mmCIF file of C-alpha atoms in Angstrom:
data_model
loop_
_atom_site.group_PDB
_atom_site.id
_atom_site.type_symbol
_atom_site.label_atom_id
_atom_site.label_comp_id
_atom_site.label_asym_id
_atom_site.label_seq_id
_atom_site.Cartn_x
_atom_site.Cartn_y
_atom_site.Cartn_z
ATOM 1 C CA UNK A 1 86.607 -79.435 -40.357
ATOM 2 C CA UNK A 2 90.363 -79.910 -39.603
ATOM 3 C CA UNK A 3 92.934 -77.833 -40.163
ATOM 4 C CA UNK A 4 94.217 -78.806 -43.250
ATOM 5 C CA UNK A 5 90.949 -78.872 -44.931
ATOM 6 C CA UNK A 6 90.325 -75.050 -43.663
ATOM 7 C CA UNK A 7 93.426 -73.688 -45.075
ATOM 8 C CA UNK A 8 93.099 -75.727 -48.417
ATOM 9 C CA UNK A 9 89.453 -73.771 -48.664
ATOM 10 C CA UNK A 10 90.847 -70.689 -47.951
ATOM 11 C CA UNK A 11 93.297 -70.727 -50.830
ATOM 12 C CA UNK A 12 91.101 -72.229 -53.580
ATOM 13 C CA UNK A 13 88.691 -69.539 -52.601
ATOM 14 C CA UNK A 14 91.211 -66.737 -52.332
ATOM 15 C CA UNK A 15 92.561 -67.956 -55.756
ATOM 16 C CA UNK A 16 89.452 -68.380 -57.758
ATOM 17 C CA UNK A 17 88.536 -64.599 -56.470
ATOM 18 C CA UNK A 18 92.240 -63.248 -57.578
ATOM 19 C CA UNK A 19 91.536 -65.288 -61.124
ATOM 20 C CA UNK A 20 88.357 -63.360 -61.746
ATOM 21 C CA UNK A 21 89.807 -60.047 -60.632
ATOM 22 C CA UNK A 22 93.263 -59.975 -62.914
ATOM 23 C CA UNK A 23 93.546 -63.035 -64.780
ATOM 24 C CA UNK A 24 96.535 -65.139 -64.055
ATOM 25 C CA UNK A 25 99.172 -64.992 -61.206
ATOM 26 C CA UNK A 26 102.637 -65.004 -61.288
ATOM 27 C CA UNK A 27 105.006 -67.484 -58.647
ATOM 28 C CA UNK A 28 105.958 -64.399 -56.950
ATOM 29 C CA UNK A 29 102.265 -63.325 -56.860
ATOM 30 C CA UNK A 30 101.303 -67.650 -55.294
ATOM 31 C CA UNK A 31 103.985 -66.913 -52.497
ATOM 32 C CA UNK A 32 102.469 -63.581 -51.347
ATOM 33 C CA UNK A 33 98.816 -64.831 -51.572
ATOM 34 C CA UNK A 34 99.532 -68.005 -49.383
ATOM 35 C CA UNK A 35 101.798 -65.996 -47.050
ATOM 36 C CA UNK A 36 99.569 -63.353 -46.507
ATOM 37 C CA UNK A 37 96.284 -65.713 -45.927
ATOM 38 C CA UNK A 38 98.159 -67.478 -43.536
ATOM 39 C CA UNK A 39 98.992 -64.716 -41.854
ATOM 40 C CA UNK A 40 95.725 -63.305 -41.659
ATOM 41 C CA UNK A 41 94.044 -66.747 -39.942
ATOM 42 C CA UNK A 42 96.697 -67.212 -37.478
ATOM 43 C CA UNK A 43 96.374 -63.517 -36.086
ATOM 44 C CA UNK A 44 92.832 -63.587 -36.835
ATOM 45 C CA UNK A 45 92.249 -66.657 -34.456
ATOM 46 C CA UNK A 46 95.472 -66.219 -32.055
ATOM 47 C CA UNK A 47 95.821 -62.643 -31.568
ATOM 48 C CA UNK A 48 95.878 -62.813 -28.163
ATOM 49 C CA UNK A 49 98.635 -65.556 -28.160
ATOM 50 C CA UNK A 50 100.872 -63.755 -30.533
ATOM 51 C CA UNK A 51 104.525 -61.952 -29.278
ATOM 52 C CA UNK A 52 105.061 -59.300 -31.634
ATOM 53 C CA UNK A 53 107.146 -55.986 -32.057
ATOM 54 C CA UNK A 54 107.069 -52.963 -33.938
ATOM 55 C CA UNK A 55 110.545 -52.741 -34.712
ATOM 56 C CA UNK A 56 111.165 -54.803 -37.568
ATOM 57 C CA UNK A 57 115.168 -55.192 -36.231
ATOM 58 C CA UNK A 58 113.800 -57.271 -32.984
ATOM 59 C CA UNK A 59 111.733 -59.027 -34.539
ATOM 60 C CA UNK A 60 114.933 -62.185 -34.104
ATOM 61 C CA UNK A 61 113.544 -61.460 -30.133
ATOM 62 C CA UNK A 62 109.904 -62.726 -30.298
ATOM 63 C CA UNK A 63 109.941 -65.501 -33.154
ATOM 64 C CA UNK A 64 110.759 -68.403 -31.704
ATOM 65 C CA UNK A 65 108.092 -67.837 -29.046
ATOM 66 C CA UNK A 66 106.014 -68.334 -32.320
ATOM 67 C CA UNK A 67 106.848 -71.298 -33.828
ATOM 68 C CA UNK A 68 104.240 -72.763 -31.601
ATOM 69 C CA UNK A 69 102.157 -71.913 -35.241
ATOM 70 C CA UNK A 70 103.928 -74.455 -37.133
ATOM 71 C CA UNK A 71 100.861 -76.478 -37.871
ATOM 72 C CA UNK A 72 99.001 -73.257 -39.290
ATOM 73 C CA UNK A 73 101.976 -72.460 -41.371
ATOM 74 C CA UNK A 74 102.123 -75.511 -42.959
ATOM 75 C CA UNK A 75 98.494 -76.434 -43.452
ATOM 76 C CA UNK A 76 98.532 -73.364 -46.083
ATOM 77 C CA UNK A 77 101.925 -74.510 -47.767
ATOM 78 C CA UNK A 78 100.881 -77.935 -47.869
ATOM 79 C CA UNK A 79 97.620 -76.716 -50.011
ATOM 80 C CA UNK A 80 99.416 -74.335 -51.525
ATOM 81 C CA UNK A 81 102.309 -77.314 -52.862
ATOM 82 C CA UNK A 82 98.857 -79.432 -53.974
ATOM 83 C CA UNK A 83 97.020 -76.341 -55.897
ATOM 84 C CA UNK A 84 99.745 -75.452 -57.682
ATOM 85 C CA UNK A 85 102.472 -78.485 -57.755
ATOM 86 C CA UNK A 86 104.509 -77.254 -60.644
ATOM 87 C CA UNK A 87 104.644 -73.569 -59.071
ATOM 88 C CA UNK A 88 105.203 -74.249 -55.531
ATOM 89 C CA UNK A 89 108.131 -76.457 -54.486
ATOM 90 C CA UNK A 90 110.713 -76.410 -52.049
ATOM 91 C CA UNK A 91 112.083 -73.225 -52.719
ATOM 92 C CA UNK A 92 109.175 -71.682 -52.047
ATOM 93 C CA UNK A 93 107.842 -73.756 -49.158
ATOM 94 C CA UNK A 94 111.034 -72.634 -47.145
ATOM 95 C CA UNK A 95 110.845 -69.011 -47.937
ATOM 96 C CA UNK A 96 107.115 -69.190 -46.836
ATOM 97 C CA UNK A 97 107.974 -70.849 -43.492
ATOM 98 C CA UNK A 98 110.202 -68.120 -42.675
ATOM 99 C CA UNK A 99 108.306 -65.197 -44.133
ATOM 100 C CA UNK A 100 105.133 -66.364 -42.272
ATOM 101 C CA UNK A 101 106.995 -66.564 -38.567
ATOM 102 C CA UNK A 102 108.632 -63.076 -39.430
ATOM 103 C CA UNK A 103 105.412 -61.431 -40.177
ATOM 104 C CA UNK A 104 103.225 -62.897 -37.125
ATOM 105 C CA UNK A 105 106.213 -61.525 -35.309
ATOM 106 C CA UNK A 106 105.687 -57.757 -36.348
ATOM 107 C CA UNK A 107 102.997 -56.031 -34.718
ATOM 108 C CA UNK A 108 102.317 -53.473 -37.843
ATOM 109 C CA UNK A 109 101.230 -56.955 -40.720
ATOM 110 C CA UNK A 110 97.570 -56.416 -39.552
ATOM 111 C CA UNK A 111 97.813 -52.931 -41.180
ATOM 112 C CA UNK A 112 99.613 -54.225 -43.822
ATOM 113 C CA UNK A 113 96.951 -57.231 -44.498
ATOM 114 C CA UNK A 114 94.238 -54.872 -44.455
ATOM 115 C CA UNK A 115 95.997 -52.764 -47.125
ATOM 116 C CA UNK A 116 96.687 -55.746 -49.051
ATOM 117 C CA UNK A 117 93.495 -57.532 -49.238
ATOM 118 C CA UNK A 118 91.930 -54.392 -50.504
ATOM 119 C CA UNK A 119 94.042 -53.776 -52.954
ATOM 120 C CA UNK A 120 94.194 -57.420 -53.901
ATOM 121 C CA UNK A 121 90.724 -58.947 -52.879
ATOM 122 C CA UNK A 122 88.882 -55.603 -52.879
ATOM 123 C CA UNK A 123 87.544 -56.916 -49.595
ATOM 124 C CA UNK A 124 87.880 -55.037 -46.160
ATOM 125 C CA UNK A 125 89.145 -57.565 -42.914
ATOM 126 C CA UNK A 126 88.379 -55.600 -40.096
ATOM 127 C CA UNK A 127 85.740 -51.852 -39.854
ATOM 128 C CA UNK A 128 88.617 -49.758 -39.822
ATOM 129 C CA UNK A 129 87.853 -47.369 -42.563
ATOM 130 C CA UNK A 130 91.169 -46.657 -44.924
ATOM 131 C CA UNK A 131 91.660 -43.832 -47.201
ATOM 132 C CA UNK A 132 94.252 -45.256 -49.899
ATOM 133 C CA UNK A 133 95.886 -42.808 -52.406
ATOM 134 C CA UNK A 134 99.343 -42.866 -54.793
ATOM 135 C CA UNK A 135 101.455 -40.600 -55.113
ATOM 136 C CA UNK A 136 103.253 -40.454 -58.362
ATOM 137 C CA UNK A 137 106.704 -38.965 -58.327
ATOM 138 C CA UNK A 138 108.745 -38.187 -60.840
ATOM 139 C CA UNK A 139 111.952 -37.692 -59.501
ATOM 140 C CA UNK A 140 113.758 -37.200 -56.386
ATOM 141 C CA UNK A 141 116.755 -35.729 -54.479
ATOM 142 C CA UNK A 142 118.705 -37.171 -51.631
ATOM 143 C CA UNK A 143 120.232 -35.079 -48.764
ATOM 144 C CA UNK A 144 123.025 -36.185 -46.189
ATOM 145 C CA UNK A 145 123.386 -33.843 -43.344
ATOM 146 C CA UNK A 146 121.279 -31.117 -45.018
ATOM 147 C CA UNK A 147 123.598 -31.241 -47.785
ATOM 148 C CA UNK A 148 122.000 -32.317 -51.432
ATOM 149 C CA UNK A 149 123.866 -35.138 -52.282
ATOM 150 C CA UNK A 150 122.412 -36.781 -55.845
ATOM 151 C CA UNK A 151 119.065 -36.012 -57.510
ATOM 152 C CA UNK A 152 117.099 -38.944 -60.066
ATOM 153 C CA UNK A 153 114.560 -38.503 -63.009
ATOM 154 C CA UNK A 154 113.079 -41.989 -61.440
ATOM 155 C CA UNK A 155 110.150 -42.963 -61.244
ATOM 156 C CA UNK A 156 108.670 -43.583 -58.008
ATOM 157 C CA UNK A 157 104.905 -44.581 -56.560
ATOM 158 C CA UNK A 158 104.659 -43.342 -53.085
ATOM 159 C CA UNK A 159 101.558 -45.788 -51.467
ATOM 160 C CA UNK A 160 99.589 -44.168 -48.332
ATOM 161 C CA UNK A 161 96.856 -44.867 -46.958
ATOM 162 C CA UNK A 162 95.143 -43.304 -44.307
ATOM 163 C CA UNK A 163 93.448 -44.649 -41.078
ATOM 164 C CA UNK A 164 90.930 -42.580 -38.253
ATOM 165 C CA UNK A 165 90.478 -39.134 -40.259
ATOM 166 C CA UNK A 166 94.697 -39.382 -41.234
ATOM 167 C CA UNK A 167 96.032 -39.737 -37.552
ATOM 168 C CA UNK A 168 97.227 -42.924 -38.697
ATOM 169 C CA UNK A 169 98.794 -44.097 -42.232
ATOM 170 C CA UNK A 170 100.884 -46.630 -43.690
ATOM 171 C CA UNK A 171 103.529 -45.496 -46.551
ATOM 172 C CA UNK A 172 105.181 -47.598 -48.655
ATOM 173 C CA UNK A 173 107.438 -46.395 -51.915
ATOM 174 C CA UNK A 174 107.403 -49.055 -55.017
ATOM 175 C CA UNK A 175 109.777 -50.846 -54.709
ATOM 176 C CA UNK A 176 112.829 -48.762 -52.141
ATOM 177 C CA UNK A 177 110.336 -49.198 -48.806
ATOM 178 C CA UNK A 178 108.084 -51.540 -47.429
ATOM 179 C CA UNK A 179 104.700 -50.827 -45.747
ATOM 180 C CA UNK A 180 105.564 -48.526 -42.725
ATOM 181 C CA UNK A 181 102.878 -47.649 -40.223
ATOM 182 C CA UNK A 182 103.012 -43.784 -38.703
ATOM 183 C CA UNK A 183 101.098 -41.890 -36.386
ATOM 184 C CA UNK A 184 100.471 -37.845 -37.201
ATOM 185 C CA UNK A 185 102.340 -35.570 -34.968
ATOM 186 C CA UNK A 186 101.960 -32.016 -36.507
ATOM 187 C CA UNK A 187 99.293 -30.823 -39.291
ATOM 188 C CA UNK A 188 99.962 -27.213 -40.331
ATOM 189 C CA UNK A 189 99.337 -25.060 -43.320
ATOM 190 C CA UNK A 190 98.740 -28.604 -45.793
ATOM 191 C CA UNK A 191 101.585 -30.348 -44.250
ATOM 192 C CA UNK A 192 101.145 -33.803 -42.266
ATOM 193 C CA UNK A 193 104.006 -34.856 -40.333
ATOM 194 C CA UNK A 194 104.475 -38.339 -39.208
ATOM 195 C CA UNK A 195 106.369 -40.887 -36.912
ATOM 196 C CA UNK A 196 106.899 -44.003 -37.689
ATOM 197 C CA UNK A 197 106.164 -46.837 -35.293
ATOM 198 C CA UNK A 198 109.709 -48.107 -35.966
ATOM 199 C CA UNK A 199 110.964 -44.378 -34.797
ATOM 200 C CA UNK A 200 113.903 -44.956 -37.227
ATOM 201 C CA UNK A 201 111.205 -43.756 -40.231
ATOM 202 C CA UNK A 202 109.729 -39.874 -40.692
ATOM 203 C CA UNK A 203 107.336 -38.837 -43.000
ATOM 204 C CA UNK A 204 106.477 -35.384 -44.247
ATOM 205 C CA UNK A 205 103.386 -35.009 -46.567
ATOM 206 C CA UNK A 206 102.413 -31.875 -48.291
ATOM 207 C CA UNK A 207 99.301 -31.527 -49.511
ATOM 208 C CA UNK A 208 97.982 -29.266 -52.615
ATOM 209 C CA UNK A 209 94.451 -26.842 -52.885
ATOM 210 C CA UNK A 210 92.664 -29.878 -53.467
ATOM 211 C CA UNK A 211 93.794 -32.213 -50.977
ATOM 212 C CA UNK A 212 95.641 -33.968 -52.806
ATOM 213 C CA UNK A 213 99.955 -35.167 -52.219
ATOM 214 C CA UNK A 214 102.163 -32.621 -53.945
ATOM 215 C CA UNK A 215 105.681 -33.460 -52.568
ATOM 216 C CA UNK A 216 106.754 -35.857 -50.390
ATOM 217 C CA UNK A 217 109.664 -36.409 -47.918
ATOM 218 C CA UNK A 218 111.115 -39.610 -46.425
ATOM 219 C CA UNK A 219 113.485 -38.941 -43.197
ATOM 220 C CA UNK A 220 115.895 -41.222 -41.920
ATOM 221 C CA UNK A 221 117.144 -39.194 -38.816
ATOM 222 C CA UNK A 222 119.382 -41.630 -37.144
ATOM 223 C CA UNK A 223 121.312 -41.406 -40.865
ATOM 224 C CA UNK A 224 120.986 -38.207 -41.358
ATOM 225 C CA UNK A 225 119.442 -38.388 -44.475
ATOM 226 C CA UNK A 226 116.150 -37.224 -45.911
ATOM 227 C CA UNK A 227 114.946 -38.083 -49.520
ATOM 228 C CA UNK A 228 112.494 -35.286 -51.475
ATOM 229 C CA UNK A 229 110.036 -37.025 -53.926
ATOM 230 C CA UNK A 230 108.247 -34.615 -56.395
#
């Protein structure tokens, strides 16, 4: 089986299972999907070949070294223009080119993949064993150099999910932060404290009597700025 025919299999399959689980799809929804499942074969089969890093901001270092994927990339955009030809045109071809080098190039999207195709596909792509929760906060209050500096009756979900018995997570907040991988430093007294893998990014989780996230801080040390989420 070539490769076109592979990647045109893996989306009808990965589309027919999304169908069943929530219905329809939005464009938005299409883009992500094809993205991600390209993604997930070319590390799956080319690991090893990869250059990645964790720091999202050098990520302009490594990605030409991987456009030697061009023919995966577009085997999935090509299927994706002929599943869905009013959906997916040009637009969205280009912004899948580039999203699908970028993410190859950042050493974190196989956390982020397995966290997605549970969530989405409610199927597991590696035996890591995750331990996904929300945290719903209700509002929030920003500090600049330990000074409070604006509070917000907003809405926020806080998404973490745990890896190996919490020494690892990835956090992301809907819709201010994408998926961030940390690894624990400090557990004390209900209160896991994290590093991100792009050092820029702390995270401070406090957990109630039941085990369960009570409050939740976001630090930004090289800014000086934390952000409190209740």
């Amino acid at each position: 089986m070539n490769l076109n025919q592979k990647a045109s299999n893996v989306l009808s399959e990965s589309f027919s299972n999304l169908q069943k689980r929530q219905g329809n799809f939005t464009t938005e929804e299409i883009e992500a999907e094809v993205i991600n499942q390209a993604c997930k074969y070319i590390i799956e089969n080319h690991r090893e070949d990869l250059k990645s890093v964790h720091d999202i901001n050098q990520i302009n270092s490594v990605i030409m070294k991987n456009m030697t994927f061009q023919p995966y990339a577009l085997s999935f955009i090509n299927a994706a223009s002929k599943l869905f030809p009013h959906q997916y045109g040009e637009a969205e071809r280009k912004a899948a080119f580039n999203s699908i080098y970028s993410n190859i190039s950042w050493a974190e999207m196989w956390d982020y993949l397995r966290d997605y195709f549970l969530k989405k596909h409610g199927t597991a792509i590696d035996n890591v064993t995750s331990e996904p929760c929300i945290f719903y906060s209700q509002r929030h209050e920003r500090f600049e150099q330990g000074f409070k500096v604006s509070e917000s009756d907003v809405e926020r979900n806080v998404n973490v999910n745990f890896f190996n018995d919490r020494s690892e997570v990835i956090i992301s907040i809907e819709p201010t932060l994408s998926a961030k991988k940390a690894h624990l430093v400090s557990s004390q007294n209900g209160v896991l404290n994290y590093t991100g893998a792009d050092p820029d990014y702390l995270f401070e989780l406090h957990l109630d009597t039941y085990d369960e996230i009570e409050h939740f801080i976001l630090e930004l040390p090289n800014r000086h700025l934390k952000i409190h989420y209740d």
